[in-house]
Structures are given as C-alpha cells and as structure tokens.
Coordinates of C-alpha atoms and ligand atoms in Angstrom, one line a residue:
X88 CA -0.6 27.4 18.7
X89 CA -2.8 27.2 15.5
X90 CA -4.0 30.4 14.6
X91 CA -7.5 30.4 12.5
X92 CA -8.3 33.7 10.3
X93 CA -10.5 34.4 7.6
X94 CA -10.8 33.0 4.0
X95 CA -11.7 35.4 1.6
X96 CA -11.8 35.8 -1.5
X97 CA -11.2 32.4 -2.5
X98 CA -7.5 32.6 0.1
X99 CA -7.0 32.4 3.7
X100 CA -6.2 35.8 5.4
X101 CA -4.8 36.4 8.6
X102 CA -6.8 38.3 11.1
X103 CA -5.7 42.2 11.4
X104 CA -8.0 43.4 14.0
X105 CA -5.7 42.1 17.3
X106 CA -8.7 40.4 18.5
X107 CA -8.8 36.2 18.9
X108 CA -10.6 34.1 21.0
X109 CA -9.8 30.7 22.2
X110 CA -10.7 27.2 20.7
X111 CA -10.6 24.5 23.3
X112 CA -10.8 20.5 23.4
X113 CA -14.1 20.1 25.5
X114 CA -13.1 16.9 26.2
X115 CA -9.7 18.0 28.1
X116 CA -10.6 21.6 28.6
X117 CA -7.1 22.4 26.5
X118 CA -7.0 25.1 24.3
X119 CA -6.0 23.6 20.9
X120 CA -6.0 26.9 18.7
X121 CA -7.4 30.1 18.3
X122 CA -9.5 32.5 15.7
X123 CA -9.5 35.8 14.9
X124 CA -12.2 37.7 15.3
X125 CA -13.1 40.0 12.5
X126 CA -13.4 44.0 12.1
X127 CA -15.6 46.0 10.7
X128 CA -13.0 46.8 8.0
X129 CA -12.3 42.8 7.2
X130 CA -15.9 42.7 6.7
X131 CA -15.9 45.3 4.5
X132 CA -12.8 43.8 2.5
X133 CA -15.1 40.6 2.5
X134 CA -18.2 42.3 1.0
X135 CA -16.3 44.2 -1.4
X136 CA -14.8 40.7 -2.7
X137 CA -18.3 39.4 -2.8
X138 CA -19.8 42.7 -4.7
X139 CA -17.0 42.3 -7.2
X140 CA -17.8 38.7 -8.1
X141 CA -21.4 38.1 -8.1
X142 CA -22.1 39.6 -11.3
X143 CA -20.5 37.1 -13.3
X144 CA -21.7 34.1 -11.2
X145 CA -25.8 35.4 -11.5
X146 CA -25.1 35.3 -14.9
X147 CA -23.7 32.4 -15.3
X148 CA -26.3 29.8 -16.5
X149 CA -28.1 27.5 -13.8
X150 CA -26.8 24.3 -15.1
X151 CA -23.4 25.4 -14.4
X152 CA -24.3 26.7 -11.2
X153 CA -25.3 22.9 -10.5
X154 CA -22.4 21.4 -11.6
X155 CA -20.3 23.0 -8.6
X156 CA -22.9 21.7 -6.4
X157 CA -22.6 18.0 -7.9
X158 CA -18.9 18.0 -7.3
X159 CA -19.4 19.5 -4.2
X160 CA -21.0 17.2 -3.0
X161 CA -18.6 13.9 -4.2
X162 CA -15.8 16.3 -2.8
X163 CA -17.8 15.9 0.9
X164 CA -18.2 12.4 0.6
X165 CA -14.7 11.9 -0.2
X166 CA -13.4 14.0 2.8
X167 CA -16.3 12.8 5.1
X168 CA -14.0 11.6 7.4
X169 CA -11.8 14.0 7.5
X170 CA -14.3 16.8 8.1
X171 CA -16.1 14.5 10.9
X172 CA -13.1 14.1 13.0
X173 CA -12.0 17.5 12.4
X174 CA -15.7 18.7 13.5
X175 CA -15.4 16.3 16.9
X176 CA -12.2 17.9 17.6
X177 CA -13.8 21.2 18.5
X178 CA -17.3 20.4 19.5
X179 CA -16.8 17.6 21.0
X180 CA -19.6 15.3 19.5
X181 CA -18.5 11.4 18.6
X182 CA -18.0 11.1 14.7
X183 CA -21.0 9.2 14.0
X184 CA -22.7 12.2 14.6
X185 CA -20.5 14.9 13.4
X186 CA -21.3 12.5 10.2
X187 CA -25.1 13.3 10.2
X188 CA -24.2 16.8 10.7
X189 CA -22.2 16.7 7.6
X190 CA -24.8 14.8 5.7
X191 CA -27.6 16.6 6.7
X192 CA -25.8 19.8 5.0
X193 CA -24.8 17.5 2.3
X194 CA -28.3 16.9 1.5
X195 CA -29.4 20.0 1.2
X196 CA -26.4 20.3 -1.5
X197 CA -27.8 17.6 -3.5
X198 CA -31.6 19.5 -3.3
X199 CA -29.7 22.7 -4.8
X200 CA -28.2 20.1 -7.4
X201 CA -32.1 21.2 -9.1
X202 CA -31.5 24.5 -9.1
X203 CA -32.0 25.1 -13.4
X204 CA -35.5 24.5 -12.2
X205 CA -36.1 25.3 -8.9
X206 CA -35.4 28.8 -9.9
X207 CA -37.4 29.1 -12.8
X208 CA -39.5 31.9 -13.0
X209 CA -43.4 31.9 -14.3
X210 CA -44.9 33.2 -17.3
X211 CA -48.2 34.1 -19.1
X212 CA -49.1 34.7 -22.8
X213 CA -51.5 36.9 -23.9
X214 CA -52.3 38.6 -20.6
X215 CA -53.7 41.3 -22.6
X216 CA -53.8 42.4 -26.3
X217 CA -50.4 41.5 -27.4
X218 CA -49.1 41.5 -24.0
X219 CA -47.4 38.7 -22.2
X220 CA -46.1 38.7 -18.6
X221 CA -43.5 37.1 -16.8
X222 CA -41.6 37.1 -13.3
X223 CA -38.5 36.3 -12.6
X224 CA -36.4 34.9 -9.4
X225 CA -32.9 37.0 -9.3
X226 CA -30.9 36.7 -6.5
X227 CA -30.9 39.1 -3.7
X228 CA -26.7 39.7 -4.4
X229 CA -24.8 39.4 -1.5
X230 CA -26.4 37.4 1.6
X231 CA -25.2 36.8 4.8
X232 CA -25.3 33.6 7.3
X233 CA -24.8 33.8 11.1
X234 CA -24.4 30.1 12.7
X235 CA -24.6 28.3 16.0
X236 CA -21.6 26.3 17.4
X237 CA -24.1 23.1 17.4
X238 CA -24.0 22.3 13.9
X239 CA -20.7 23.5 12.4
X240 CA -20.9 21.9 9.1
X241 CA -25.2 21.3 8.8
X242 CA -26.2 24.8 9.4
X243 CA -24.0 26.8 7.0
X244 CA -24.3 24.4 4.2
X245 CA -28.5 24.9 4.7
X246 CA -27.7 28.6 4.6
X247 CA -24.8 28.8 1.8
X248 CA -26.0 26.2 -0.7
X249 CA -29.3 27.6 -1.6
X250 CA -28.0 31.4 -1.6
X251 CA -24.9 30.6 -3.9
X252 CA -27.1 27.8 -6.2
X253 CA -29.4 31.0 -6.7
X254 CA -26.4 33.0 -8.0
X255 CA -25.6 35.2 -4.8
X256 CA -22.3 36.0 -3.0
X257 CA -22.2 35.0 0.5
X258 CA -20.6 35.6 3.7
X259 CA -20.5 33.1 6.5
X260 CA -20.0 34.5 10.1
X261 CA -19.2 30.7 11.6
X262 CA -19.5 30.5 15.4
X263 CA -16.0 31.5 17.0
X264 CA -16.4 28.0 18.9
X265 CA -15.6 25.9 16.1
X266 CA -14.7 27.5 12.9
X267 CA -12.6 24.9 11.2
X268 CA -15.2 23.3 9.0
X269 CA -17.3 26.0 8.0
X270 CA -13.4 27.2 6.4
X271 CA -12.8 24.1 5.4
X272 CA -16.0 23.6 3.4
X273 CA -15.4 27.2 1.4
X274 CA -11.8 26.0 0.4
X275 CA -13.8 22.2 -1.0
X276 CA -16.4 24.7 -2.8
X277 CA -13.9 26.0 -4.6
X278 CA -12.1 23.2 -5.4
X279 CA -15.3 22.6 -6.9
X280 CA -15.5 25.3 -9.2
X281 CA -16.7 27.8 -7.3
X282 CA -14.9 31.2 -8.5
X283 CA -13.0 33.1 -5.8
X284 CA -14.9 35.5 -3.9
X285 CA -18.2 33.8 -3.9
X286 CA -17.9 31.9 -0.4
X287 CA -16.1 34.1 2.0
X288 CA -16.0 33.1 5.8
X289 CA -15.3 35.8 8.4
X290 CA -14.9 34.7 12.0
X291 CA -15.6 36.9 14.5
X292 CA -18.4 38.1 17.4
X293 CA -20.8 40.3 18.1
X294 CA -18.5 43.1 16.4
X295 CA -18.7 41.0 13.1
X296 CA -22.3 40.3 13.5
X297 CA -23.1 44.2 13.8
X298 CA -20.7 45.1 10.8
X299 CA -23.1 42.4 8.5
X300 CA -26.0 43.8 9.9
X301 CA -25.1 47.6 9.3
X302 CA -23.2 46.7 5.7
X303 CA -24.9 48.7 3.1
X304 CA -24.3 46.0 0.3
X305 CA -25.4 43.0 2.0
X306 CA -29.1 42.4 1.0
X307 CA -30.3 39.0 3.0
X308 CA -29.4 37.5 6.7
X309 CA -30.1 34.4 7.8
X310 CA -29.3 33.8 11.5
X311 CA -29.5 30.4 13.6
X312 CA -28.4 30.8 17.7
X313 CA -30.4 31.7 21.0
X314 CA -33.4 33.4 20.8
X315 CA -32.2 36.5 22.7
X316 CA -29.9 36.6 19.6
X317 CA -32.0 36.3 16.7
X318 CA -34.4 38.7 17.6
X319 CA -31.6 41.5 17.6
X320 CA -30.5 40.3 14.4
X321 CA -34.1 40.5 12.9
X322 CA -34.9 43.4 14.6
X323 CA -31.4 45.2 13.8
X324 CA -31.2 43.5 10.1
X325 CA -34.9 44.9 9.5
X326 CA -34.4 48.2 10.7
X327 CA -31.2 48.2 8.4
X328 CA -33.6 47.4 4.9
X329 CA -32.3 43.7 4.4
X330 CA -34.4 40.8 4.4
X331 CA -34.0 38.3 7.6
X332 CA -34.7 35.0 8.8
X333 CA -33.7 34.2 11.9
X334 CA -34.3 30.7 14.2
X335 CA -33.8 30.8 17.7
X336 CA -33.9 28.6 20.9
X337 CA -36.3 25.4 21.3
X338 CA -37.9 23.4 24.3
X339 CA -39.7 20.3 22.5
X340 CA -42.1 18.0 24.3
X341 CA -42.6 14.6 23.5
X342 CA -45.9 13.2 25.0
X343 CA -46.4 9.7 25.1
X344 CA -50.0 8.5 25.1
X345 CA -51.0 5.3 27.0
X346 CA -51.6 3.6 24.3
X347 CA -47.7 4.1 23.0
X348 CA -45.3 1.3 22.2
X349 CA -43.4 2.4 25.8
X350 CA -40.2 0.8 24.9
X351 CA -40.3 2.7 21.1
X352 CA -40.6 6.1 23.1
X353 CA -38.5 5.2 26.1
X354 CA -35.9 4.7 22.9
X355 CA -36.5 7.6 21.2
X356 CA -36.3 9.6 24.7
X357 CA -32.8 8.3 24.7
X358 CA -31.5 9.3 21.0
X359 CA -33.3 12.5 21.4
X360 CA -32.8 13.7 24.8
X361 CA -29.0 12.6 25.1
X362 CA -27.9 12.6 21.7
X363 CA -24.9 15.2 21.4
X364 CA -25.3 15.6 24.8
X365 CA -28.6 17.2 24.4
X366 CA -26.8 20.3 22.3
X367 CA -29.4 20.1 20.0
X368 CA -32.1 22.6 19.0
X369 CA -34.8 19.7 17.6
X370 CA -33.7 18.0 21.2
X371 CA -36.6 16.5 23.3
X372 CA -36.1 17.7 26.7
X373 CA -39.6 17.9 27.9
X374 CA -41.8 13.8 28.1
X375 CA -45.1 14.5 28.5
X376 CA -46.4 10.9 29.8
X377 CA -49.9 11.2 30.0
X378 CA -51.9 9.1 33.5
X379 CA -49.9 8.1 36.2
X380 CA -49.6 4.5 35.2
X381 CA -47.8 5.6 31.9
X382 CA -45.1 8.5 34.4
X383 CA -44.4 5.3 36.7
X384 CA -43.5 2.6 33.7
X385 CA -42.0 5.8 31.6
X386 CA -39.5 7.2 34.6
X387 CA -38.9 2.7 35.5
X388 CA -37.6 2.7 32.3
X389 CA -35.5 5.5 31.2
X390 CA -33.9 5.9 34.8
X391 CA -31.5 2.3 33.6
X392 CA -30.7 3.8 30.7
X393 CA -29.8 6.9 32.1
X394 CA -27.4 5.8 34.1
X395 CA -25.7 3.0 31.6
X396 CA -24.9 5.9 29.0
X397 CA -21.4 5.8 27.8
X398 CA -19.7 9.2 27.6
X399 CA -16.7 9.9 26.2
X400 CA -14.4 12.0 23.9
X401 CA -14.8 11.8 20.7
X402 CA -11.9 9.6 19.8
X403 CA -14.3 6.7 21.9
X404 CA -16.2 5.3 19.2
X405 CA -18.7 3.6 21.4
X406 CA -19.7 6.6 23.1
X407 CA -23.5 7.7 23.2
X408 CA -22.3 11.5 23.8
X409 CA -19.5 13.9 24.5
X410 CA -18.6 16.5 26.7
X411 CA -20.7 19.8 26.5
X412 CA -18.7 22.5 24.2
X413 CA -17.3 25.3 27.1
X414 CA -16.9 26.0 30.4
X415 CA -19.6 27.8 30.3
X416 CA -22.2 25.5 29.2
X417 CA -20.9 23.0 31.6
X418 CA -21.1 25.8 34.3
X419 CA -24.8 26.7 32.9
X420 CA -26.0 23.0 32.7
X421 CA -24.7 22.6 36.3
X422 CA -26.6 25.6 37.9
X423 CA -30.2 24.6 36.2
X424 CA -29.5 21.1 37.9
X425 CA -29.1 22.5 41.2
X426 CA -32.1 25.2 40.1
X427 CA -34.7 22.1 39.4
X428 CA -33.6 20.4 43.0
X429 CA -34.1 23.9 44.5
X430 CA -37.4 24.6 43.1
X431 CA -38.8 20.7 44.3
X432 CA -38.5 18.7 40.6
X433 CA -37.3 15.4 42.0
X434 CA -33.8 14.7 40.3
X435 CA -34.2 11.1 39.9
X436 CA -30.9 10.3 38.2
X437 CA -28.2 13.4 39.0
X438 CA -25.3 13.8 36.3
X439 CA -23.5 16.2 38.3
X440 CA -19.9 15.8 39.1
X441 CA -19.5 13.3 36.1
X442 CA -15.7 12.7 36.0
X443 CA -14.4 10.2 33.5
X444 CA -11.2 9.0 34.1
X445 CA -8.3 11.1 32.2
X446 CA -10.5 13.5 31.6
X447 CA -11.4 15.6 34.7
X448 CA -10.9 19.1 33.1
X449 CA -13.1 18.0 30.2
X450 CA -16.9 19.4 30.3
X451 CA -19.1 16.5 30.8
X452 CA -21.9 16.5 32.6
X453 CA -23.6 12.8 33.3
X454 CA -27.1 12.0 31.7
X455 CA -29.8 13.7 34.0
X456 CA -33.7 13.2 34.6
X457 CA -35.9 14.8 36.6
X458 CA -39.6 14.0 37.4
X459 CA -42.6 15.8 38.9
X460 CA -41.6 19.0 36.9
X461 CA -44.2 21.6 36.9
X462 CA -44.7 24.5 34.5
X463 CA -43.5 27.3 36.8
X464 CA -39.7 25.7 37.5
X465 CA -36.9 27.4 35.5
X466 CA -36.0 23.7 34.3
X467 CA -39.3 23.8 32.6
X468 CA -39.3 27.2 31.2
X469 CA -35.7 27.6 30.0
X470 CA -34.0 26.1 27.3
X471 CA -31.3 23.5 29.6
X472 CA -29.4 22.9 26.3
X473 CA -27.9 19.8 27.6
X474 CA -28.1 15.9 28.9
X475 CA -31.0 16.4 31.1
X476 CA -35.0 15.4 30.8
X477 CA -37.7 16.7 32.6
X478 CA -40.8 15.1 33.5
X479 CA -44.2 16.7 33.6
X480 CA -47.0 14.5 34.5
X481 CA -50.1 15.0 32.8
X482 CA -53.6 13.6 33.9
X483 CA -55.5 13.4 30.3
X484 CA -54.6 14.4 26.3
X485 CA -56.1 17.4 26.5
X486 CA -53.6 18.7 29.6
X487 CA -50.9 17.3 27.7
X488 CA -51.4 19.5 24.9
X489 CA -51.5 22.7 26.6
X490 CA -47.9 22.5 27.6
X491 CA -46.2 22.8 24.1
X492 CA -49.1 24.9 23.3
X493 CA -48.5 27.4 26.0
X494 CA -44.5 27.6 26.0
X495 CA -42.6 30.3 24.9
X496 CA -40.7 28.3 22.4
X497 CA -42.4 26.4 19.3
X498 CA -39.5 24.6 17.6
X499 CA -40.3 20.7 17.3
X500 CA -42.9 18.7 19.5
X501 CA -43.5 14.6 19.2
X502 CA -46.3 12.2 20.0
X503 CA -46.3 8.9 21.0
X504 CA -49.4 7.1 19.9
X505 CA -51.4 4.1 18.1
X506 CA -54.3 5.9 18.0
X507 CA -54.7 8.0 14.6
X508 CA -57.4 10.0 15.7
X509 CA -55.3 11.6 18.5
X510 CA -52.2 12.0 16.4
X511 CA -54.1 13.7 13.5
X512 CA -55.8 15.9 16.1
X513 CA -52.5 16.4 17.5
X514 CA -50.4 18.1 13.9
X515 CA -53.6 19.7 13.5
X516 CA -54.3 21.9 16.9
X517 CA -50.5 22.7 18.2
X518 CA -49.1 26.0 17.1
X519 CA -45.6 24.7 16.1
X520 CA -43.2 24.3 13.2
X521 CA -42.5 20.7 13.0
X522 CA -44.4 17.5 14.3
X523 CA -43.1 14.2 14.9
X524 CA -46.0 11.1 15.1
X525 CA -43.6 8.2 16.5
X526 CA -40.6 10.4 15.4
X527 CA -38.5 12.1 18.0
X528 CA -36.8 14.3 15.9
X529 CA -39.1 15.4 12.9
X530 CA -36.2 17.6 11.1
X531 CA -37.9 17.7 7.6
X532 CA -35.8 16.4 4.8
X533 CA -34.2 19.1 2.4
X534 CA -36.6 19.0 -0.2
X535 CA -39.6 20.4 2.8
X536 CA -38.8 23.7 4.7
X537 CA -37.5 23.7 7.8
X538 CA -38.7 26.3 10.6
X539 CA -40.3 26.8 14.4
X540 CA -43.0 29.1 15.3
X541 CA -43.3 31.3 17.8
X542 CA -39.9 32.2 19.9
X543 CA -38.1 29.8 17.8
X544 CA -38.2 32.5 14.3
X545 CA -38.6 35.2 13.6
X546 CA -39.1 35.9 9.7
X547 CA -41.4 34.8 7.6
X548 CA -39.5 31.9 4.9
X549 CA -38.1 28.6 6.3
X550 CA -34.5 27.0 5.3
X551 CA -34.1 24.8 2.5
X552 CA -36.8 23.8 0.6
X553 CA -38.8 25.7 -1.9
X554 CA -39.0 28.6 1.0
X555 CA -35.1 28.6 0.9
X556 CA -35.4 29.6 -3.1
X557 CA -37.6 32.5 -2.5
X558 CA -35.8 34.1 0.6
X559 CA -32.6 33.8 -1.7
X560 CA -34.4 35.6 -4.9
X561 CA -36.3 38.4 -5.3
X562 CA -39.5 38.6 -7.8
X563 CA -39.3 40.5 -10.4
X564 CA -42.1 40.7 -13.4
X565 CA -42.3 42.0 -16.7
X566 CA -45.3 43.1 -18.3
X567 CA -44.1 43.2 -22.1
X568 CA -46.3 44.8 -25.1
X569 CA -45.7 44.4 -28.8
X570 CA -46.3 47.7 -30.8
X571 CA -49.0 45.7 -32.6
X572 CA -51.0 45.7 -28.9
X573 CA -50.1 49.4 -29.0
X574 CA -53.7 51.8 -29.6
X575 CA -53.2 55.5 -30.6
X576 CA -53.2 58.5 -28.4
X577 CA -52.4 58.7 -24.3
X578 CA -54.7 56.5 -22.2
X579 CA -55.0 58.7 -18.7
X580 CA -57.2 55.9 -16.7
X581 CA -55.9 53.3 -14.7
X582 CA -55.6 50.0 -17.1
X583 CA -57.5 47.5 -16.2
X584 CA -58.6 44.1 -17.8
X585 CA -62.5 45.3 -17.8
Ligands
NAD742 P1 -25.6 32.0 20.1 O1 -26.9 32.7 20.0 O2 -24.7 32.2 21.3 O3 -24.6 32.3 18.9 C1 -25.1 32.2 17.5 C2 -24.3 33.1 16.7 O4 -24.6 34.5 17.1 C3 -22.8 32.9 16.7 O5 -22.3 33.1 15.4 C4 -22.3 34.0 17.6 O6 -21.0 34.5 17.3 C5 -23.3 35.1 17.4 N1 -23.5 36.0 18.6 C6 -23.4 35.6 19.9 N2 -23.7 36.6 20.7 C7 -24.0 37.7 20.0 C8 -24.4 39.0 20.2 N3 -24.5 39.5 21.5 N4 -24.6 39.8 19.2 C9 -24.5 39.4 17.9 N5 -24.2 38.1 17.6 C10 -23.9 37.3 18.6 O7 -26.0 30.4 20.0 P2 -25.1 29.1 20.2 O8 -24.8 28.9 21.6 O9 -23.9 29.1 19.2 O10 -26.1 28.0 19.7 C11 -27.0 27.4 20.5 C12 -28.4 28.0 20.3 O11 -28.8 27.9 18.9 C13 -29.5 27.3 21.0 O12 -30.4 28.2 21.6 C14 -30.2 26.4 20.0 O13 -31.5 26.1 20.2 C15 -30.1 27.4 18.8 N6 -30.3 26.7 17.6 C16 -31.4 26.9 16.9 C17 -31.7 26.2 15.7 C18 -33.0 26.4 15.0 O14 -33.0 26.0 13.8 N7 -34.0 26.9 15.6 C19 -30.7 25.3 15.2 C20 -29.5 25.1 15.9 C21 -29.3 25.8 17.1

C-alpha cells in the first residue's frame, strides 16, 4: 500500500505521529493508499523550516521571485497530464476537468508572474519640509493554507502562489482526501527554483489544522471548506493574533427570466449543476424559473438531459461526471434525496441507486432534479454538494430575487436574461460575491478577486487578485526627514500640516 507523508523542507518525510487515514478510488470504493496525518510536533518541524528560510527569499529581489513562477508554470504545462490523471485518480473527476482545475491554479501563477509590480509600494515627495513618505508591502512571513478535497491542485495554487510571489514561507494543510497533487506541485516548485523550505505540505486533520492555528510563528491563514469549518478557523485564527480569510459553503441560484434563450440556460443548468458531479462550491443547484410557463418548458427540458448523462470513472473520457469522492458523501447525497421526497419536493428524475456496471462499490449517485421546491425543505436550505437540482417556482422578478437574497449562503448567483434593465438591476440589488449575466459559473479570472458574502467568508480580502497582494503583505510606511527639514529646539504639540 502507498503510503503518503509530508514534504518538508524541500524532501519528503515520513509521517511520525502513528496516525493515517485512507485514500480510496471513488469509482471502485478500493482503498489505493494512505496519508499520514500530521502532529503538532511535524508542524512545528515544518514551521521551523519555513522561519529559517524566509529571510533570504523576502530579500531576494521580485524579478527573481517571478522567474520561479514563469518556470513554474512551463513545468505545469509540461506535466499537465500527468497531474490531471493523477488528480482523477483520487477525486474522482474525468481529466477534462481535473485539467481546468489545474489551469485555473495555473492562472493565477501566471498573474503572480507581475509580482515586481504588483508589490510595489507608494511614495510621496515633499510631504512636509524636507520630508518624504513612503509605504511599503512586506510579507506577513510565514502563511498558512487549509484546502478542500474539491479542488486539489486550483485551491492551493490560489493560496500558495501569491503568498510565496510576495516573499512568504508557506505551509499547505491539503485535504487528507486527495493529497497527491498538492505534494506533487511543491516538489515541481522547486524544481523550479524555489529554495527548500519555502513550500512545505503537511497532511493531516483537525489535529494539524489546530497546531497551524495555535503556531506562534505562523502570521496569515487562508482557509477554503464547509462553512461550519471556516468559521472556527476564523474565529480560532483571530483569537490566536493572525490574519484570516476563510471561504465556506455555497447554494447559488440561477434564475432564468422569460425572456431567456431557454435552451442557453437549460445548457448552462447542465454544465453547472452536474459538472463534477455537482462537487463544486460555484455549483448551480437552485433554477429559479420565473412564471409558470417558463417552470413547465424549463423542467420539459432538463428532465432528457438528466437522464442521458454519462457517468463514469475517470478513465471514461466521454463521461459528463464521476462518482462523488467518499462513502460518506454518497451516504449524505443519498439521505437529502430521500429528505426532499419526504418533505413533498416532487423528485422528477431520481438518481438513487445508480449502479454502473463493474462499478457497484464506486460512489455514484445518478443526476437528480427535483421541482416544486419551497424555501422551508432541507433540500433548499442545505448545501446538497452533489448531482442534484432543485426547482423553486417563482411568480414575478421581484420574488425571484428574494430567494438568493434571503439564503444563508452568498457565494455565486446567475441570471438568465435579454433584458439589460433587469440584469443591471440584478448585480446591482443582490448581496453576493459574484454575479453571472448569461454565465453559470461567474468564477472571476485571476487578475479580479475572488470571494462570497455572507456565510460563504468570513474575512475581509478576497483570493487572487490585487486583494490576494495585500492579505499576503503588510503596510508599512516611513515618514523620512532630512536634517535640513530639522528646526531647533523640542516641538511638544502634535504635528500637523496646519
Ligand atoms: P471540509 O470543511 O470538510 O474540509 C476543508 C479542510 O478543513 C480540510 O483540509 C480538512 O482537513 C479540514 N477540516 C475538516 N474538519 C475539520 C475540523 N473539524 N477542524 C479543523 N479542520 C477541519 O470541506 P471539504 O468537504 O473538503 O470541501 C467541500 C466544502 O468546501 C463545500 O462546503 C464547498 O462549498 C466548500 N468550498 C468552498 C469554496 C469557496 O471558495 N467558497 C471553494 C471550494 C470548496
């Protein structure tokens, strides 16, 4: 059995704390390997690698900085296959898609690739009688990343890249569901440049995720995973002094307006709703079809399509989706099914008891919809996290709006629409992070900040983007003085500019 530890300090370390989970093919329910799961001591050993390296690195200038993050990113696209199928492998997902995880990261590599001036501080001459002033961006020292299992190789470069471009030392705590990329990706930084000690990735649980947030030496935590989740880490990161970003669970509504091109958002239902098996946290899994006439053609539609999706394992290249990524999930998905049919949401097409042939012990649940949802079923109010779309009916705009506005979660939200007055109104009203107009999933590109709003984050600075700069860096300014500036005698008043 294939045994995954740590890599720190620019080597791979075996786990010393007795503790290892299990790794499993979701597609055959096999265990293929498993990972050690980290100490409070192998964090420490981590951090102290980290503390003894950073130094050197913020000092070393920016272009050179860049230059690990240009052949970085030739190194990705030269191994993009290899990293996609060893991605699959352990969540599941088909390659294409393991492939925009990878790229997606890889973007945000390229957007670091600017760092010389992204991270150029601001300055002002003669702010006073011989006095100039400046401020400057240093890096926080060592910062710490937390990540989901949903986007193994996306999510830690977002977190990584921008802290070490900024001249931080970093430790990844992967998700102990599939760890093999994130380690992968720290051994193709340095083979980069990147000097040991810089990257270090601990796998572990909860235990690991306390010892980062209690570490006296780690400044900065960035956390992506359930909401229950990243409000301890925010809370328990805050309490401990460090600065903390966290993004947490999602439920985004698409509405489609009677106007919409219904074929372009039954479509974009499909991509968005049943893409990696709906294990996405920009996922539609709310449509919002606004008048009866619009629900009846909507439901007509998608129902087919439903039901025609090809699932498979990842080794299937034609498949639309895989299996869901444990037991558990499969278990969880399962339950809200039966929960929606319980609570009187009509389960128009039923993914339950999915079996594909040669792969009954894998953990795929069928494509699922349900219609006549209302805003009191746990279907409605929970984040499903898998293949299935709910249906709430809504009589004008106006009710349509209050949905997305009212839920708990604030993550992504869509509209369907040729009419430019109701799609600017729209971005402008609802209280959340990103909007989509005629895009189902409105993930903004590196060079913009990504972020949700209410339940989805807690913190105050997005990832990537300029935001990502500034939650790596802290300010400082100078205020400088020549002696020429310089009056005689001790001045006892507050200076001002009066
Ligand atoms: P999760 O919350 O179970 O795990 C996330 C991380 O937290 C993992 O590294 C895990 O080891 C750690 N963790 C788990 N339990 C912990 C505990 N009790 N104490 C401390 N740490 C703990 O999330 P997941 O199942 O891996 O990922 C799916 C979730 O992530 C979904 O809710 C999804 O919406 C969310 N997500 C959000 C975004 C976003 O940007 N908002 C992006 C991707 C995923």
């Amino acid at each position: 059995m294939r045994e995954i530890g740590h890599f720190i300090g620019g080597e791979h370390v075996g786990g010393k704390s007795g503790r290892s989970s299990n790794i499993y093919n979701p597609a055959t329910g096999e265990v293929q390997a498993t990972v050690a799961l980290a100490s409070l001591e192998e964090i420490r050993a981590a951090v102290e690698n980290a503390k003894a390296a950073q130094p050197k690195w913020a000092a070393t200038n920016p272009q050179r900085r860049a230059r690990v993050f240009f052949k970085f990113v030739e190194l990705l696209n030269k191994h993009m296959d290899e990293l996609a199928e060893l991605l699959s492998r352990e969540h599941g997902k088909t390659v294409e898609d393991s492939k925009g995880d990878i790229v997606r990261g890889l973007e945000v590599c390229e957007f670091v690739c600017g760092i010389p001036h992204l991270q150029k501080g601001e300055f002002t001459e003669g702010a006073g009688p011989a006095i100039d002033m400046y401020s400057l961006r240093q890096a926080v020292g060592i910062g710490a990343g937390i990540t989901p299992f949903n986007f193994p190789a996306m999510i830690p470069m977002w977190m990584f890249a921008p802290a070490i471009a900024c001249g931080n030392a970093f430790i990844l705590k992967p998700s102990e569901r599939d760890p093999s990329v994130p380690l992968r990706l720290a051994e193709l930084m340095i083979e980069a440049g990147l000097p040991a000690g810089i990257l270090n990735v601990v796998n572990g649980d909860k235990a690991a995720v306390d010892a980062i947030l209690t570490d006296p030496d780690i400044g900065a935590v960035s956390f992506v995973g359930s909401t229950p989740i990243a409000r301890y880490v925010y809370g328990t990161a805050a309490m401990n002094g460090k600065r903390a970003q966290c993004f947490g669970g999602a439920k985004n509504h698409m509405i489609i307006m009677p106007d919409a091109d219904l074929d372009q958002a039954v479509n974009a239902l499909m991509g968005a709703g049943y893409g990696s098996a709906g294990e996405r946290c920009m996922a539609i899994s709310v449509a919002v079809p606004v008048g009866e006439e619009t629900a009846n053609r909507l439901v007509e539609k998608l129902a087919p399509k439903i039901e025609s999706l090809r699932i498979g394992p990842y080794t299937d290249d034609k498949a639309d989706m895989g299996p869901l990524v444990t037991k558990e999930a499969y278990a969880r998905v399962n339950s809200l099914i039966d929960r929606g049919v319980e609570q009187g949401a009509k389960l128009v097409v039923d993914g339950r008891g999915f079996k594909l042939q040669g792969y009954e012990d894998g953990y795929f649940v069928g494509g699922s919809l349900f219609d006549h949802v209302t805003p009191d079923m746990d279907i409605y109010k929970t984040e499903i996290f898998g293949p299935v779309l709910s249906v709430v009916r809504a009589k004008n705009y106006e009710e349509a709006l209050d949905l997305p506005m009212k839920h708990e979660y604030g993550n992504g939200v869509a509209i369907y629409t040729r009419d430019g007055d109701a799609a600017r109104d729209f971005a402008s009203r609802i209280n959340i992070g990103m909007i989509g107009i005629n895009v189902p999933i409105p993930v903004p590109l590196a060079y913009h900040s990504f972020g949700g709003w209410k339940a989805s984050s807690f913190g105050d600075l997005n990832q990537h983007g300029t935001d990502s700069i500034k939650f790596w860096t802290k300010t400082k300014t100078v205020t400088a003085r020549w002696p020429s500036g310089i009056k005689d005698g001790a001045e006892f008043v507050m200076p001002t500019m009066k």
